[in-house]
PDB file of C-alpha atoms in Angstrom:
ATOM      1  CA  ARG A1225     215.175-156.469 -69.965  1.00  0.00           C
ATOM      2  CA  ILE A1226     211.885-154.948 -71.353  1.00  0.00           C
ATOM      3  CA  LEU A1227     213.899-152.359 -73.258  1.00  0.00           C
ATOM      4  CA  LYS A1228     216.051-155.026 -74.783  1.00  0.00           C
ATOM      5  CA  ASN A1229     213.318-156.943 -75.787  1.00  0.00           C
ATOM      6  CA  MET A1230     211.420-153.918 -77.245  1.00  0.00           C
ATOM      7  CA  LYS A1231     214.663-153.149 -79.376  1.00  0.00           C
ATOM      8  CA  ILE A1232     214.821-156.634 -80.656  1.00  0.00           C
ATOM      9  CA  PHE A1233     211.259-156.613 -81.712  1.00  0.00           C
ATOM     10  CA  PHE A1234     211.295-153.105 -83.143  1.00  0.00           C
ATOM     11  CA  SER A1235     214.397-153.947 -84.897  1.00  0.00           C
ATOM     12  CA  ILE A1236     212.922-157.279 -86.566  1.00  0.00           C
ATOM     13  CA  SER A1237     209.786-155.025 -87.531  1.00  0.00           C
ATOM     14  CA  CYS A1238     211.694-152.636 -89.033  1.00  0.00           C
ATOM     15  CA  LEU A1239     213.475-154.821 -91.298  1.00  0.00           C
ATOM     16  CA  ALA A1240     210.456-156.885 -92.157  1.00  0.00           C
ATOM     17  CA  ALA A1241     208.693-153.674 -92.911  1.00  0.00           C
ATOM     18  CA  ALA A1242     211.310-152.136 -94.932  1.00  0.00           C
ATOM     19  CA  SER A1243     211.592-155.396 -96.797  1.00  0.00           C
ATOM     20  CA  SER A1244     208.180-155.191 -98.172  1.00  0.00           C
ATOM     21  CA  PHE A1245     207.902-151.714 -98.369  1.00  0.00           C
ATOM     22  CA  GLY A1246     211.017-151.391-100.805  1.00  0.00           C
ATOM     23  CA  ALA A1247     211.605-148.248-102.685  1.00  0.00           C
ATOM     24  CA  HIS A1248     208.299-146.581-101.823  1.00  0.00           C
ATOM     25  CA  ALA A1249     210.021-144.672 -98.838  1.00  0.00           C
ATOM     26  CA  TYR A1250     207.453-142.323 -96.799  1.00  0.00           C
ATOM     27  CA  ALA A1251     207.818-138.687 -97.879  1.00  0.00           C
ATOM     28  CA  PRO A1252     206.387-135.822 -96.431  1.00  0.00           C
ATOM     29  CA  GLU A1253     204.823-134.513 -99.773  1.00  0.00           C
ATOM     30  CA  ARG A1254     202.568-137.820 -99.889  1.00  0.00           C
ATOM     31  CA  GLN A1255     200.373-135.716 -97.302  1.00  0.00           C
ATOM     32  CA  THR A1256     199.193-133.850-100.361  1.00  0.00           C
ATOM     33  CA  ALA A1257     195.735-135.395-101.397  1.00  0.00           C
ATOM     34  CA  CYS A1258     195.902-137.078-104.877  1.00  0.00           C
ATOM     35  CA  LYS A1259     192.840-137.101-107.032  1.00  0.00           C
ATOM     36  CA  SER A1260     194.445-139.561-109.637  1.00  0.00           C
ATOM     37  CA  PRO A1261     192.690-142.865-110.219  1.00  0.00           C
ATOM     38  CA  THR A1262     194.127-145.557-108.015  1.00  0.00           C
ATOM     39  CA  THR A1263     196.321-147.656-109.507  1.00  0.00           C
ATOM     40  CA  SER A1264     197.836-151.358-108.595  1.00  0.00           C
ATOM     41  CA  THR A1265     201.125-149.523-107.462  1.00  0.00           C
ATOM     42  CA  ASP A1266     198.941-147.175-105.139  1.00  0.00           C
ATOM     43  CA  LEU A1267     197.190-150.477-103.932  1.00  0.00           C
ATOM     44  CA  SER A1268     200.671-152.171-103.192  1.00  0.00           C
ATOM     45  CA  ARG A1269     202.089-149.145-101.519  1.00  0.00           C
ATOM     46  CA  ARG A1270     199.054-148.992 -99.088  1.00  0.00           C
ATOM     47  CA  ALA A1271     199.162-152.562 -98.496  1.00  0.00           C
ATOM     48  CA  ALA A1272     203.036-152.352 -97.456  1.00  0.00           C
ATOM     49  CA  LEU A1273     202.112-149.299 -95.539  1.00  0.00           C
ATOM     50  CA  SER A1274     199.501-151.349 -93.666  1.00  0.00           C
ATOM     51  CA  ARG A1275     201.866-154.175 -93.150  1.00  0.00           C
ATOM     52  CA  ALA A1276     204.639-151.807 -91.807  1.00  0.00           C
ATOM     53  CA  ILE A1277     202.029-150.317 -89.325  1.00  0.00           C
ATOM     54  CA  SER A1278     200.929-153.786 -88.257  1.00  0.00           C
ATOM     55  CA  LEU A1279     204.535-155.125 -87.928  1.00  0.00           C
ATOM     56  CA  SER A1280     205.753-152.151 -85.829  1.00  0.00           C
ATOM     57  CA  GLY A1281     203.140-153.700 -83.188  1.00  0.00           C
ATOM     58  CA  SER A1282     203.038-151.725 -79.874  1.00  0.00           C
ATOM     59  CA  ALA A1283     206.656-150.070 -79.955  1.00  0.00           C
ATOM     60  CA  PHE A1284     205.637-146.708 -79.728  1.00  0.00           C
ATOM     61  CA  ALA A1285     202.903-146.884 -77.033  1.00  0.00           C
ATOM     62  CA  SER A1286     204.904-149.244 -75.052  1.00  0.00           C
ATOM     63  CA  ALA A1287     207.986-147.114 -75.115  1.00  0.00           C
ATOM     64  CA  ALA A1288     205.711-144.113 -74.209  1.00  0.00           C
ATOM     65  CA  LEU A1289     204.606-146.076 -71.016  1.00  0.00           C
ATOM     66  CA  LEU A1290     207.926-146.960 -70.034  1.00  0.00           C
ATOM     67  CA  SER A1291     209.302-143.517 -70.301  1.00  0.00           C
ATOM     68  CA  THR A1292     206.418-142.000 -68.231  1.00  0.00           C
ATOM     69  CA  ALA A1293     206.822-144.610 -65.681  1.00  0.00           C
ATOM     70  CA  ASN A1294     210.688-144.511 -65.633  1.00  0.00           C
ATOM     71  CA  PRO A1295     211.813-141.281 -67.376  1.00  0.00           C
ATOM     72  CA  SER A1296     215.303-141.093 -68.776  1.00  0.00           C
ATOM     73  CA  GLN A1297     217.991-138.844 -66.905  1.00  0.00           C
ATOM     74  CA  SER A1298     217.441-136.465 -69.841  1.00  0.00           C
ATOM     75  CA  LEU A1299     214.018-135.779 -68.604  1.00  0.00           C
ATOM     76  CA  ALA A1300     214.547-136.069 -64.992  1.00  0.00           C
ATOM     77  CA  PHE A1301     213.686-133.390 -62.594  1.00  0.00           C
ATOM     78  CA  ASP A1302     216.711-131.133 -62.018  1.00  0.00           C
ATOM     79  CA  GLY A1303     215.041-128.451 -59.416  1.00  0.00           C
ATOM     80  CA  SER A1304     214.324-126.038 -61.889  1.00  0.00           C
ATOM     81  CA  GLY A1305     211.486-127.708 -63.807  1.00  0.00           C
ATOM     82  CA  SER A1306     211.944-129.753 -66.991  1.00  0.00           C
ATOM     83  CA  SER A1307     215.738-130.125 -67.745  1.00  0.00           C
ATOM     84  CA  ALA A1308     214.938-129.695 -71.490  1.00  0.00           C
ATOM     85  CA  TYR A1309     214.568-126.000 -70.561  1.00  0.00           C
ATOM     86  CA  SER A1310     217.101-125.910 -67.609  1.00  0.00           C
ATOM     87  CA  GLY A1311     219.123-122.613 -67.943  1.00  0.00           C
ATOM     88  CA  LYS A1312     216.941-121.367 -70.819  1.00  0.00           C
ATOM     89  CA  ASN A1313     215.911-117.763 -70.668  1.00  0.00           C
ATOM     90  CA  PRO A1314     212.290-116.945 -70.993  1.00  0.00           C
ATOM     91  CA  GLN A1315     212.481-115.785 -74.576  1.00  0.00           C
ATOM     92  CA  SER A1316     214.335-119.137 -75.597  1.00  0.00           C
ATOM     93  CA  VAL A1317     211.412-121.212 -73.987  1.00  0.00           C
ATOM     94  CA  LEU A1318     208.853-119.182 -75.665  1.00  0.00           C
ATOM     95  CA  GLU A1319     210.632-119.719 -79.162  1.00  0.00           C
ATOM     96  CA  ARG A1320     210.852-123.511 -78.463  1.00  0.00           C
ATOM     97  CA  ARG A1321     207.224-123.627 -77.208  1.00  0.00           C
ATOM     98  CA  LYS A1322     205.830-121.744 -80.420  1.00  0.00           C
ATOM     99  CA  ALA A1323     207.878-124.138 -82.456  1.00  0.00           C
ATOM    100  CA  TYR A1324     206.437-127.396 -80.656  1.00  0.00           C
ATOM    101  CA  GLN A1325     203.131-125.974 -80.927  1.00  0.00           C
ATOM    102  CA  ALA A1326     203.509-125.694 -84.718  1.00  0.00           C
ATOM    103  CA  ARG A1327     204.217-129.442 -84.796  1.00  0.00           C
ATOM    104  CA  VAL A1328     201.455-130.277 -82.510  1.00  0.00           C
ATOM    105  CA  VAL A1329     199.274-128.698 -84.588  1.00  0.00           C
ATOM    106  CA  GLN A1330     199.934-130.596 -87.692  1.00  0.00           C
ATOM    107  CA  ASP A1331     199.669-133.728 -85.429  1.00  0.00           C
ATOM    108  CA  ALA A1332     196.366-132.753 -84.688  1.00  0.00           C
ATOM    109  CA  LYS A1333     195.423-132.151 -88.382  1.00  0.00           C
ATOM    110  CA  ASP A1334     196.626-135.804 -89.246  1.00  0.00           C
ATOM    111  CA  PHE A1335     194.531-137.121 -86.447  1.00  0.00           C
ATOM    112  CA  ASN A1336     191.435-135.582 -87.833  1.00  0.00           C
ATOM    113  CA  ARG A1337     191.889-136.709 -90.838  1.00  0.00           C
ATOM    114  CA  LEU A1338     192.345-140.384 -89.367  1.00  0.00           C
ATOM    115  CA  GLY A1339     189.230-139.947 -87.594  1.00  0.00           C
ATOM    116  CA  ALA A1340     187.402-139.022 -90.990  1.00  0.00           C
ATOM    117  CA  ALA A1341     189.053-142.071 -92.462  1.00  0.00           C
ATOM    118  CA  ILE A1342     187.775-144.284 -89.813  1.00  0.00           C
ATOM    119  CA  ALA A1343     184.267-142.807 -90.136  1.00  0.00           C
ATOM    120  CA  ARG A1344     184.216-143.844 -93.910  1.00  0.00           C
ATOM    121  CA  GLY A1345     185.238-147.424 -92.559  1.00  0.00           C
ATOM    122  CA  GLU A1346     188.771-147.437 -93.628  1.00  0.00           C
ATOM    123  CA  THR A1347     191.387-149.351 -91.561  1.00  0.00           C
ATOM    124  CA  ASP A1348     194.353-148.551 -93.687  1.00  0.00           C
ATOM    125  CA  GLY A1349     195.618-145.804 -96.720  1.00  0.00           C
ATOM    126  CA  ASP A1350     197.316-142.608 -96.363  1.00  0.00           C
ATOM    127  CA  PRO A1351     195.471-141.208 -93.243  1.00  0.00           C
ATOM    128  CA  TRP A1352     196.631-144.059 -90.975  1.00  0.00           C
ATOM    129  CA  ALA A1353     200.227-143.976 -92.484  1.00  0.00           C
ATOM    130  CA  PHE A1354     200.309-140.260 -91.669  1.00  0.00           C
ATOM    131  CA  VAL A1355     199.570-140.998 -88.112  1.00  0.00           C
ATOM    132  CA  PHE A1356     201.227-144.198 -87.274  1.00  0.00           C
ATOM    133  CA  PHE A1357     204.216-144.857 -89.990  1.00  0.00           C
ATOM    134  CA  PRO A1358     207.196-145.719 -87.930  1.00  0.00           C
ATOM    135  CA  PHE A1359     210.070-144.831 -90.079  1.00  0.00           C
ATOM    136  CA  GLU A1360     211.624-141.475 -90.711  1.00  0.00           C
ATOM    137  CA  ARG A1361     210.873-139.309 -93.477  1.00  0.00           C
ATOM    138  CA  ARG A1362     213.434-138.373 -96.204  1.00  0.00           C
ATOM    139  CA  GLU A1363     213.209-134.640 -95.352  1.00  0.00           C
ATOM    140  CA  PRO A1364     211.291-132.793 -92.712  1.00  0.00           C
ATOM    141  CA  ASP A1365     207.794-131.562 -93.682  1.00  0.00           C
ATOM    142  CA  ALA A1366     206.688-127.657 -93.386  1.00  0.00           C
ATOM    143  CA  ALA A1367     206.209-127.765 -89.588  1.00  0.00           C
ATOM    144  CA  GLY A1368     209.799-129.473 -88.929  1.00  0.00           C
ATOM    145  CA  ARG A1369     208.436-133.093 -88.614  1.00  0.00           C
ATOM    146  CA  THR A1370     210.507-135.955 -89.643  1.00  0.00           C
ATOM    147  CA  PHE A1371     208.107-138.697 -88.522  1.00  0.00           C
ATOM    148  CA  ALA A1372     204.612-139.240 -88.654  1.00  0.00           C
ATOM    149  CA  ALA A1373     201.896-137.807 -86.261  1.00  0.00           C
ATOM    150  CA  VAL A1374     202.238-140.194 -83.251  1.00  0.00           C
ATOM    151  CA  PRO A1375     206.146-141.080 -83.538  1.00  0.00           C
ATOM    152  CA  ASP A1376     206.505-136.926 -83.724  1.00  0.00           C
ATOM    153  CA  LEU A1377     204.349-136.466 -80.670  1.00  0.00           C
ATOM    154  CA  ILE A1378     205.078-139.334 -78.381  1.00  0.00           C
ATOM    155  CA  GLY A1379     208.560-140.162 -79.636  1.00  0.00           C
ATOM    156  CA  HIS A1380     210.505-142.890 -81.509  1.00  0.00           C
ATOM    157  CA  VAL A1381     212.949-145.611 -80.386  1.00  0.00           C
ATOM    158  CA  GLU A1382     216.657-145.405 -81.003  1.00  0.00           C
ATOM    159  CA  GLY A1383     218.531-147.934 -79.765  1.00  0.00           C
ATOM    160  CA  ARG A1384     217.575-148.235 -75.921  1.00  0.00           C
ATOM    161  CA  GLU A1385     216.141-144.731 -75.799  1.00  0.00           C
ATOM    162  CA  LEU A1386     212.953-143.023 -76.687  1.00  0.00           C
ATOM    163  CA  VAL A1387     213.953-139.792 -78.405  1.00  0.00           C
ATOM    164  CA  GLY A1388     211.985-136.806 -79.603  1.00  0.00           C
ATOM    165  CA  GLY A1389     208.545-136.303 -78.995  1.00  0.00           C
ATOM    166  CA  CYS A1390     207.214-132.864 -79.325  1.00  0.00           C
ATOM    167  CA  GLY A1391     204.128-133.717 -77.336  1.00  0.00           C
ATOM    168  CA  TYR A1392     206.136-134.159 -73.946  1.00  0.00           C
ATOM    169  CA  LEU A1393     208.610-131.184 -74.719  1.00  0.00           C
ATOM    170  CA  LEU A1394     205.753-128.830 -75.260  1.00  0.00           C
ATOM    171  CA  ALA A1395     203.819-129.939 -72.347  1.00  0.00           C
ATOM    172  CA  SER A1396     206.964-129.874 -69.736  1.00  0.00           C
ATOM    173  CA  SER A1397     207.645-126.206 -71.026  1.00  0.00           C
ATOM    174  CA  PHE A1398     204.713-125.196 -68.838  1.00  0.00           C
ATOM    175  CA  THR A1399     206.559-126.632 -65.773  1.00  0.00           C
ATOM    176  CA  LYS A1400     207.189-123.850 -63.074  1.00  0.00           C
ATOM    177  CA  ALA A1401     210.401-123.292 -61.712  1.00  0.00           C
ATOM    178  CA  GLY A1402     211.120-125.631 -58.729  1.00  0.00           C
ATOM    179  CA  LYS A1403     208.372-128.166 -59.580  1.00  0.00           C
ATOM    180  CA  PRO A1404     208.610-131.732 -61.082  1.00  0.00           C
ATOM    181  CA  PRO A1405     207.359-131.849 -64.750  1.00  0.00           C
ATOM    182  CA  GLU A1406     204.726-134.749 -63.483  1.00  0.00           C
ATOM    183  CA  THR A1407     202.897-132.041 -61.460  1.00  0.00           C
ATOM    184  CA  THR A1408     202.397-129.896 -64.420  1.00  0.00           C
ATOM    185  CA  PRO A1409     198.587-130.321 -66.144  1.00  0.00           C
ATOM    186  CA  ALA A1410     199.792-130.440 -69.602  1.00  0.00           C
ATOM    187  CA  VAL A1411     202.293-133.084 -68.762  1.00  0.00           C
ATOM    188  CA  LYS A1412     199.531-135.179 -66.958  1.00  0.00           C
ATOM    189  CA  SER A1413     197.410-134.599 -70.068  1.00  0.00           C
ATOM    190  CA  TYR A1414     200.004-135.631 -72.354  1.00  0.00           C
ATOM    191  CA  THR A1415     200.848-138.816 -70.293  1.00  0.00           C
ATOM    192  CA  ALA A1416     196.726-139.851 -70.564  1.00  0.00           C
ATOM    193  CA  LEU A1417     196.970-139.360 -74.223  1.00  0.00           C
ATOM    194  CA  SER A1418     199.908-141.142 -74.998  1.00  0.00           C
ATOM    195  CA  GLN A1419     198.339-144.243 -73.702  1.00  0.00           C
ATOM    196  CA  LYS A1420     195.196-144.037 -76.264  1.00  0.00           C
ATOM    197  CA  PHE A1421     196.870-144.399 -79.520  1.00  0.00           C
ATOM    198  CA  ASP A1422     197.694-148.083 -79.464  1.00  0.00           C
ATOM    199  CA  PRO A1423     194.182-149.305 -79.388  1.00  0.00           C
ATOM    200  CA  ILE A1424     193.489-147.402 -82.394  1.00  0.00           C
ATOM    201  CA  LYS A1425     196.288-148.700 -84.449  1.00  0.00           C
ATOM    202  CA  ALA A1426     195.640-152.277 -83.130  1.00  0.00           C
ATOM    203  CA  ALA A1427     192.046-152.107 -84.435  1.00  0.00           C
ATOM    204  CA  GLY A1428     193.344-150.802 -87.814  1.00  0.00           C
ATOM    205  CA  ALA A1429     195.611-153.766 -87.973  1.00  0.00           C
ATOM    206  CA  LYS A1430     192.801-156.244 -87.576  1.00  0.00           C
ATOM    207  CA  GLY A1431     190.538-154.214 -90.079  1.00  0.00           C
ATOM    208  CA  ASP A1432     187.854-153.689 -87.362  1.00  0.00           C
ATOM    209  CA  ALA A1433     186.667-150.260 -88.078  1.00  0.00           C
ATOM    210  CA  GLY A1434     184.180-150.527 -85.340  1.00  0.00           C
ATOM    211  CA  LYS A1435     186.846-150.917 -82.483  1.00  0.00           C
ATOM    212  CA  ALA A1436     189.101-148.335 -84.312  1.00  0.00           C
ATOM    213  CA  LYS A1437     186.134-145.846 -83.981  1.00  0.00           C
ATOM    214  CA  ALA A1438     185.465-146.633 -80.422  1.00  0.00           C
ATOM    215  CA  ALA A1439     189.293-146.208 -79.794  1.00  0.00           C
ATOM    216  CA  PHE A1440     189.473-142.884 -81.502  1.00  0.00           C
ATOM    217  CA  ASP A1441     186.368-141.751 -79.837  1.00  0.00           C
ATOM    218  CA  LYS A1442     188.269-142.301 -76.708  1.00  0.00           C
ATOM    219  CA  ALA A1443     191.429-140.621 -77.546  1.00  0.00           C
ATOM    220  CA  ALA A1444     189.805-137.615 -79.256  1.00  0.00           C
ATOM    221  CA  PRO A1445     188.578-135.765 -75.979  1.00  0.00           C
ATOM    222  CA  LEU A1446     191.856-136.615 -74.303  1.00  0.00           C
ATOM    223  CA  PHE A1447     193.712-134.993 -77.063  1.00  0.00           C
ATOM    224  CA  ALA A1448     191.501-132.115 -77.001  1.00  0.00           C
ATOM    225  CA  LYS A1449     192.505-131.731 -73.296  1.00  0.00           C
ATOM    226  CA  TYR A1450     196.009-131.826 -74.130  1.00  0.00           C
ATOM    227  CA  LEU A1451     195.765-128.903 -76.559  1.00  0.00           C
ATOM    228  CA  GLU A1452     193.817-126.736 -74.220  1.00  0.00           C
ATOM    229  CA  ASP A1453     196.699-127.513 -71.545  1.00  0.00           C
ATOM    230  CA  VAL A1454     199.480-126.539 -74.199  1.00  0.00           C
ATOM    231  CA  GLY A1455     198.053-123.176 -75.064  1.00  0.00           C
ATOM    232  CA  LEU A1456     196.126-124.224 -78.188  1.00  0.00           C
ATOM    233  CA  PRO A1457     192.547-124.253 -79.023  1.00  0.00           C
ATOM    234  CA  GLY A1458     191.058-127.355 -76.949  1.00  0.00           C
ATOM    235  CA  ASP A1459     188.585-128.311 -79.631  1.00  0.00           C
ATOM    236  CA  LEU A1460     189.622-130.502 -82.728  1.00  0.00           C
ATOM    237  CA  SER A1461     186.987-128.982 -84.703  1.00  0.00           C
ATOM    238  CA  ASP A1462     188.698-125.654 -84.515  1.00  0.00           C
ATOM    239  CA  PRO A1463     189.741-124.506 -88.151  1.00  0.00           C
ATOM    240  CA  LEU A1464     193.316-124.374 -86.997  1.00  0.00           C
ATOM    241  CA  TYR A1465     193.184-128.356 -87.192  1.00  0.00           C
ATOM    242  CA  ARG A1466     191.545-128.421 -90.456  1.00  0.00           C
TER     243      ARG A1466
END
């Protein structure tokens, strides 16, 4: 019933946001910094982005919590570690891990840009959209991401399922044979981190920069710990994330 209600809420949110957003679909090239003067079109687009983020509510965090509490069968323990890597040879697992690491690095970069925007007192605009925007991009970016940072990292809702989420897939690749993913330090770090994005988004939707900063400051060390546990530099100030 919870998933059904979430699906209905998410569908209504998407329709409402899409209606207000119009033709200005989120495209990956918008991540490039724009130095031209701000126009009324830019302001309208940013307002629509903010509304879309607000309308999406807590779907992603709620879905993440549901998925960690009650994993779907596709992510269930199958006796050989994460089923996402069942039957894969070590080289294949390493290749997938490398691809997921590249996506997580880009997610961390967007997270840092959001932190800088929050420090400036901003509660909407491009840095927020590149982290929380809920709709699929027209085409993947250079890292292969088809969604903004949080839905790329945590996953997005399709029908009754939470799909994607390179953060979990990367973390579970460190699961040892014969062990369930939940015992893996990287998966534990991922689970802790996945619950910290929603308070940031909620504060931004209310225009409360102070609460947004407080929520961001709580999420940052958990993100750093997760990065360390998945074989990446465990410091968000590392040049890799700039």
